[in-house]
Amino acid sequence: MMTPGGSGRFRPLPTAMYAGYSGTASSWVAKTSVSASGKRIQREMAELNVDPPTDCSAGPKGDNLYHWIATIIGPLGTPYEGGIFFLDIIFPSDYPFKPPKVVFKTRIYHCNVDTAGNLSVEILRDSWSPALTITKVLQAMRSIFLKPEPYNPALPVITRLYLSDREKHDEVAKEWTLRFAK
Amino acid sequence: MVNETPSKVTIDRSGNGSKEASITRQKNSENAEIFISPRFKSAAAMAGWDEEDLILASFFVDDTPERISSKRRRRSNLLFKITPTSSGSRRKQRIKQSAIPLPVVDLEKVIRQEEEKSAEKKKKKKEVKGETQEEEMRKGKEEKIISEQKSSPPVVLPCIDKLRDELSCAICLEICFEPSTTSCGHSFCKKCLRSAADKCGRKCPKCRQLIGNGRYCTVNTVLWNTIQLLFPKEVEAQRAAASANLNGKETPSPRNPNQRLRGRNRETAVQQERLQREDLSRLLVSEERSERRNNRAAGVRLDQDRDAALALRLQRQEFASAFGVTTTAARASSSSSASSNLSLARANLRAMASRAVRRQG
């Protein structure tokens, strides 16, 4: 069974992977398909399809409702302009009471994203609230593209450059965008 | 009739500045009585109005016919303590009027024209009309709910989507089920809020304000009732899902739908039993209290008797309410479980009554 969001939005996975997936997926469905987290994620998916945030899209990767892929298009007027950045979103089983794990899959030169793609964004850690949705998380991602948070850095090296030599920082970021995100 | 004269006077005397206006009014309505009804005139007479006032009133009526008409109606109600045209009959006429044009009666015609003007005005008027109308509206609402439960199309409000957004819980994103309001004024499902407080700390999920200790578990009754009125289907679905979940936890083995239905019945039966137990315990507490009082002051026999009677009456009411709630909550429950519960309740009542009698004797 395919989830509606996962099929069209992203490039389809090889069929062999699906075959491998379906075995585990069926057992997974039997256990938690009626759970509150599953319901909530389904609702969020529906809402995202109806009203997606600007420059963003997201949906389940395959059969698993708890594993999503999101894309953010680099906003205009930033060094990330025109780049397409992929993110992995993994929902915990007690979502929305615990934050989803968001990881950049595309390399990016940004002071809030470390080399492994992990984010240093407060709302995904201690300031997470169950009233936040993936839509809001994506909006937050987009806002750190527009305005990095140098005082809560993941990579202090980039932060230092960002604060001391903004032009150089932007140049490097643009180069990285061209290299990895296009 | 004496009452006729002032209105005629109105027409005759209005020569000064507003002659044309009155004439056009006369033309439009053929008769000035439309604007000053005999009842209004007599009311004015009782209130001590003179002709000048009546003339003024007639102008006023021309300007804002609706307001005056409602005022007139209210005043006449106040003065005569009778309803000139009972709201029921007016309603009937309105319904009829939509189907077949009626023979014309002056005052009624004016009212009807006013009513045709706009739906909003209609609403306002309904508010103005008496208690009987309110009761009718309430009945209508109840009928709507019942009809919805019979799976007929739901009430379509223009702002229903906004309402849905407004009344849904930010945590589960569904319509709030048993909403609980925080001290900062945000409402969530009771369950959601509780688990949020358990897992994410005692902060409001929306504004991160600290949530007070005991208050976050109480259901906001007004909000809950509103939600039940507006979204009966959603609430019913959630209730069903919750009970199905519970059943699933009780017996994880797969069952056919028939069995599941029975399981739900069992659950409601359990719930009812619990309610009855609670009632009983409450009764026992009250009994204890009265006994204590009895020990303290043995002489106050009468007081105690009254207490017993009160307790009995309260118990009866509580049973009635408990039954009302559970029967509406689980309309689908089978008659057998209901009857067994009824007999249980009856037995409990009998026991209580006998206890009360013993205490009295």
PDB file of N, CA and C in Angstrom, chain A residues 34-36 39-41 43-44 47 94 96-98 123 126-133 136, chain B residues 170-175 188 191-193 195-197 199-200 203-206 208 238 241 245:
ATOM      1  N   VAL A  34      -3.459   2.708  14.308  1.00  0.00           N
ATOM      2  CA  VAL A  34      -4.517   3.481  14.956  1.00  0.00           C
ATOM      3  C   VAL A  34      -3.960   4.435  16.006  1.00  0.00           C
ATOM      4  N   SER A  35      -2.646   4.466  16.143  1.00  0.00           N
ATOM      5  CA  SER A  35      -2.081   5.268  17.227  1.00  0.00           C
ATOM      6  C   SER A  35      -2.294   6.752  16.986  1.00  0.00           C
ATOM      7  N   ALA A  36      -2.192   7.492  18.076  1.00  0.00           N
ATOM      8  CA  ALA A  36      -2.421   8.942  18.004  1.00  0.00           C
ATOM      9  C   ALA A  36      -1.383   9.604  17.116  1.00  0.00           C
ATOM     10  N   LYS A  39      -2.159   9.050  13.436  1.00  0.00           N
ATOM     11  CA  LYS A  39      -3.293   9.872  13.033  1.00  0.00           C
ATOM     12  C   LYS A  39      -2.864  11.305  12.814  1.00  0.00           C
ATOM     13  N   ARG A  40      -2.087  11.772  13.755  1.00  0.00           N
ATOM     14  CA  ARG A  40      -1.650  13.164  13.676  1.00  0.00           C
ATOM     15  C   ARG A  40      -0.784  13.373  12.432  1.00  0.00           C
ATOM     16  N   ILE A  41       0.103  12.428  12.164  1.00  0.00           N
ATOM     17  CA  ILE A  41       0.977  12.581  10.997  1.00  0.00           C
ATOM     18  C   ILE A  41       0.150  12.565   9.718  1.00  0.00           C
ATOM     19  N   ARG A  43      -2.875  13.568   9.414  1.00  0.00           N
ATOM     20  CA  ARG A  43      -3.544  14.859   9.336  1.00  0.00           C
ATOM     21  C   ARG A  43      -2.611  15.946   8.817  1.00  0.00           C
ATOM     22  N   GLU A  44      -1.391  15.896   9.323  1.00  0.00           N
ATOM     23  CA  GLU A  44      -0.413  16.896   8.884  1.00  0.00           C
ATOM     24  C   GLU A  44      -0.135  16.743   7.399  1.00  0.00           C
ATOM     25  N   GLU A  47      -2.921  18.275   5.486  1.00  0.00           N
ATOM     26  CA  GLU A  47      -2.854  19.729   5.538  1.00  0.00           C
ATOM     27  C   GLU A  47      -1.736  20.269   4.643  1.00  0.00           C
ATOM     28  N   ASP A  94       6.362   8.668  19.844  1.00  0.00           N
ATOM     29  CA  ASP A  94       5.481   9.479  20.689  1.00  0.00           C
ATOM     30  C   ASP A  94       5.366  10.910  20.179  1.00  0.00           C
ATOM     31  N   PRO A  96       3.298  13.832  18.746  1.00  0.00           N
ATOM     32  CA  PRO A  96       4.000  15.120  18.732  1.00  0.00           C
ATOM     33  C   PRO A  96       4.602  15.533  20.079  1.00  0.00           C
ATOM     34  N   PHE A  97       4.703  14.602  21.002  1.00  0.00           N
ATOM     35  CA  PHE A  97       5.210  15.015  22.304  1.00  0.00           C
ATOM     36  C   PHE A  97       6.738  15.075  22.320  1.00  0.00           C
ATOM     37  N   LYS A  98       7.325  14.407  21.348  1.00  0.00           N
ATOM     38  CA  LYS A  98       8.776  14.547  21.160  1.00  0.00           C
ATOM     39  C   LYS A  98       9.003  15.128  19.767  1.00  0.00           C
ATOM     40  N   ILE A 123      13.811  24.880  18.375  1.00  0.00           N
ATOM     41  CA  ILE A 123      12.468  24.294  18.393  1.00  0.00           C
ATOM     42  C   ILE A 123      12.504  22.795  18.108  1.00  0.00           C
ATOM     43  N   ASP A 126      14.973  21.604  22.802  1.00  0.00           N
ATOM     44  CA  ASP A 126      14.306  21.853  24.086  1.00  0.00           C
ATOM     45  C   ASP A 126      13.037  22.693  23.953  1.00  0.00           C
ATOM     46  N   SER A 127      12.990  23.549  22.959  1.00  0.00           N
ATOM     47  CA  SER A 127      11.791  24.384  22.846  1.00  0.00           C
ATOM     48  C   SER A 127      10.718  23.749  21.983  1.00  0.00           C
ATOM     49  N   TRP A 128      10.827  22.485  21.759  1.00  0.00           N
ATOM     50  CA  TRP A 128       9.771  21.813  20.997  1.00  0.00           C
ATOM     51  C   TRP A 128       8.465  21.884  21.776  1.00  0.00           C
ATOM     52  N   SER A 129       7.388  22.077  21.025  1.00  0.00           N
ATOM     53  CA  SER A 129       6.066  22.068  21.642  1.00  0.00           C
ATOM     54  C   SER A 129       5.169  21.163  20.815  1.00  0.00           C
ATOM     55  N   PRO A 130       4.306  20.403  21.455  1.00  0.00           N
ATOM     56  CA  PRO A 130       3.421  19.522  20.672  1.00  0.00           C
ATOM     57  C   PRO A 130       2.465  20.270  19.759  1.00  0.00           C
ATOM     58  N   ALA A 131       2.348  21.578  19.963  1.00  0.00           N
ATOM     59  CA  ALA A 131       1.470  22.344  19.076  1.00  0.00           C
ATOM     60  C   ALA A 131       2.171  22.708  17.766  1.00  0.00           C
ATOM     61  N   LEU A 132       3.470  22.416  17.668  1.00  0.00           N
ATOM     62  CA  LEU A 132       4.182  22.695  16.424  1.00  0.00           C
ATOM     63  C   LEU A 132       3.937  21.566  15.432  1.00  0.00           C
ATOM     64  N   THR A 133       3.899  21.928  14.156  1.00  0.00           N
ATOM     65  CA  THR A 133       3.673  20.926  13.108  1.00  0.00           C
ATOM     66  C   THR A 133       4.848  20.953  12.145  1.00  0.00           C
ATOM     67  N   LYS A 136       5.275  24.134  10.365  1.00  0.00           N
ATOM     68  CA  LYS A 136       5.984  25.177  11.097  1.00  0.00           C
ATOM     69  C   LYS A 136       7.485  24.889  11.143  1.00  0.00           C
TER      70      LYS A 136
ATOM     71  N   ALA B 170      -4.654  21.639  19.076  1.00  0.00           N
ATOM     72  CA  ALA B 170      -3.367  21.850  18.392  1.00  0.00           C
ATOM     73  C   ALA B 170      -2.469  20.631  18.510  1.00  0.00           C
ATOM     74  N   ILE B 171      -2.777  19.753  19.433  1.00  0.00           N
ATOM     75  CA  ILE B 171      -1.897  18.604  19.646  1.00  0.00           C
ATOM     76  C   ILE B 171      -2.279  17.444  18.734  1.00  0.00           C
ATOM     77  N   CYS B 172      -3.555  17.077  18.729  1.00  0.00           N
ATOM     78  CA  CYS B 172      -3.930  15.945  17.867  1.00  0.00           C
ATOM     79  C   CYS B 172      -4.507  16.426  16.538  1.00  0.00           C
ATOM     80  N   LEU B 173      -4.730  17.717  16.410  1.00  0.00           N
ATOM     81  CA  LEU B 173      -5.241  18.352  15.192  1.00  0.00           C
ATOM     82  C   LEU B 173      -6.665  17.923  14.844  1.00  0.00           C
ATOM     83  N   GLU B 174      -7.336  17.235  15.764  1.00  0.00           N
ATOM     84  CA  GLU B 174      -8.731  16.875  15.540  1.00  0.00           C
ATOM     85  C   GLU B 174      -9.600  17.857  16.323  1.00  0.00           C
ATOM     86  N   ILE B 175     -10.910  17.708  16.126  1.00  0.00           N
ATOM     87  CA  ILE B 175     -11.834  18.495  16.939  1.00  0.00           C
ATOM     88  C   ILE B 175     -11.594  18.144  18.407  1.00  0.00           C
ATOM     89  N   PHE B 188      -7.252  22.458  24.757  1.00  0.00           N
ATOM     90  CA  PHE B 188      -6.802  21.228  24.102  1.00  0.00           C
ATOM     91  C   PHE B 188      -7.690  20.100  24.585  1.00  0.00           C
ATOM     92  N   LYS B 191      -7.129  14.717  27.211  1.00  0.00           N
ATOM     93  CA  LYS B 191      -6.106  13.664  27.124  1.00  0.00           C
ATOM     94  C   LYS B 191      -4.797  14.226  26.578  1.00  0.00           C
ATOM     95  N   CYS B 192      -4.912  14.987  25.498  1.00  0.00           N
ATOM     96  CA  CYS B 192      -3.706  15.537  24.858  1.00  0.00           C
ATOM     97  C   CYS B 192      -2.963  16.434  25.827  1.00  0.00           C
ATOM     98  N   LEU B 193      -3.708  17.279  26.516  1.00  0.00           N
ATOM     99  CA  LEU B 193      -3.069  18.229  27.424  1.00  0.00           C
ATOM    100  C   LEU B 193      -2.357  17.485  28.539  1.00  0.00           C
ATOM    101  N   SER B 195      -1.154  14.407  28.458  1.00  0.00           N
ATOM    102  CA  SER B 195       0.091  13.744  28.030  1.00  0.00           C
ATOM    103  C   SER B 195       1.151  14.774  27.676  1.00  0.00           C
ATOM    104  N   ALA B 196       0.728  15.942  27.182  1.00  0.00           N
ATOM    105  CA  ALA B 196       1.712  16.989  26.905  1.00  0.00           C
ATOM    106  C   ALA B 196       2.380  17.429  28.206  1.00  0.00           C
ATOM    107  N   ALA B 197       1.568  17.576  29.249  1.00  0.00           N
ATOM    108  CA  ALA B 197       2.122  17.998  30.541  1.00  0.00           C
ATOM    109  C   ALA B 197       3.051  16.926  31.096  1.00  0.00           C
ATOM    110  N   LYS B 199       4.781  14.628  29.288  1.00  0.00           N
ATOM    111  CA  LYS B 199       5.967  14.353  28.479  1.00  0.00           C
ATOM    112  C   LYS B 199       6.781  15.587  28.153  1.00  0.00           C
ATOM    113  N   CYS B 200       6.160  16.740  28.131  1.00  0.00           N
ATOM    114  CA  CYS B 200       6.895  17.933  27.710  1.00  0.00           C
ATOM    115  C   CYS B 200       6.968  18.983  28.817  1.00  0.00           C
ATOM    116  N   LYS B 203       4.007  23.129  30.569  1.00  0.00           N
ATOM    117  CA  LYS B 203       3.961  24.392  29.855  1.00  0.00           C
ATOM    118  C   LYS B 203       2.839  24.303  28.846  1.00  0.00           C
ATOM    119  N   CYS B 204       2.225  25.444  28.587  1.00  0.00           N
ATOM    120  CA  CYS B 204       1.177  25.458  27.573  1.00  0.00           C
ATOM    121  C   CYS B 204       1.826  25.177  26.222  1.00  0.00           C
ATOM    122  N   PRO B 205       1.321  24.203  25.477  1.00  0.00           N
ATOM    123  CA  PRO B 205       1.917  23.891  24.182  1.00  0.00           C
ATOM    124  C   PRO B 205       1.865  25.056  23.204  1.00  0.00           C
ATOM    125  N   LYS B 206       0.948  25.969  23.425  1.00  0.00           N
ATOM    126  CA  LYS B 206       0.809  27.067  22.469  1.00  0.00           C
ATOM    127  C   LYS B 206       1.665  28.264  22.836  1.00  0.00           C
ATOM    128  N   ARG B 208       3.713  28.425  25.875  1.00  0.00           N
ATOM    129  CA  ARG B 208       4.800  28.063  26.784  1.00  0.00           C
ATOM    130  C   ARG B 208       4.672  28.681  28.170  1.00  0.00           C
ATOM    131  N   GLN B 238     -14.803  10.066  17.106  1.00  0.00           N
ATOM    132  CA  GLN B 238     -13.697  10.013  18.058  1.00  0.00           C
ATOM    133  C   GLN B 238     -14.037   9.107  19.223  1.00  0.00           C
ATOM    134  N   ALA B 241     -13.719   5.647  18.074  1.00  0.00           N
ATOM    135  CA  ALA B 241     -12.313   5.269  17.930  1.00  0.00           C
ATOM    136  C   ALA B 241     -11.704   5.006  19.302  1.00  0.00           C
ATOM    137  N   ASN B 245     -10.198   1.558  20.532  1.00  0.00           N
ATOM    138  CA  ASN B 245      -8.835   1.486  21.047  1.00  0.00           C
ATOM    139  C   ASN B 245      -8.804   0.744  22.376  1.00  0.00           C
TER     140      ASN B 245
END
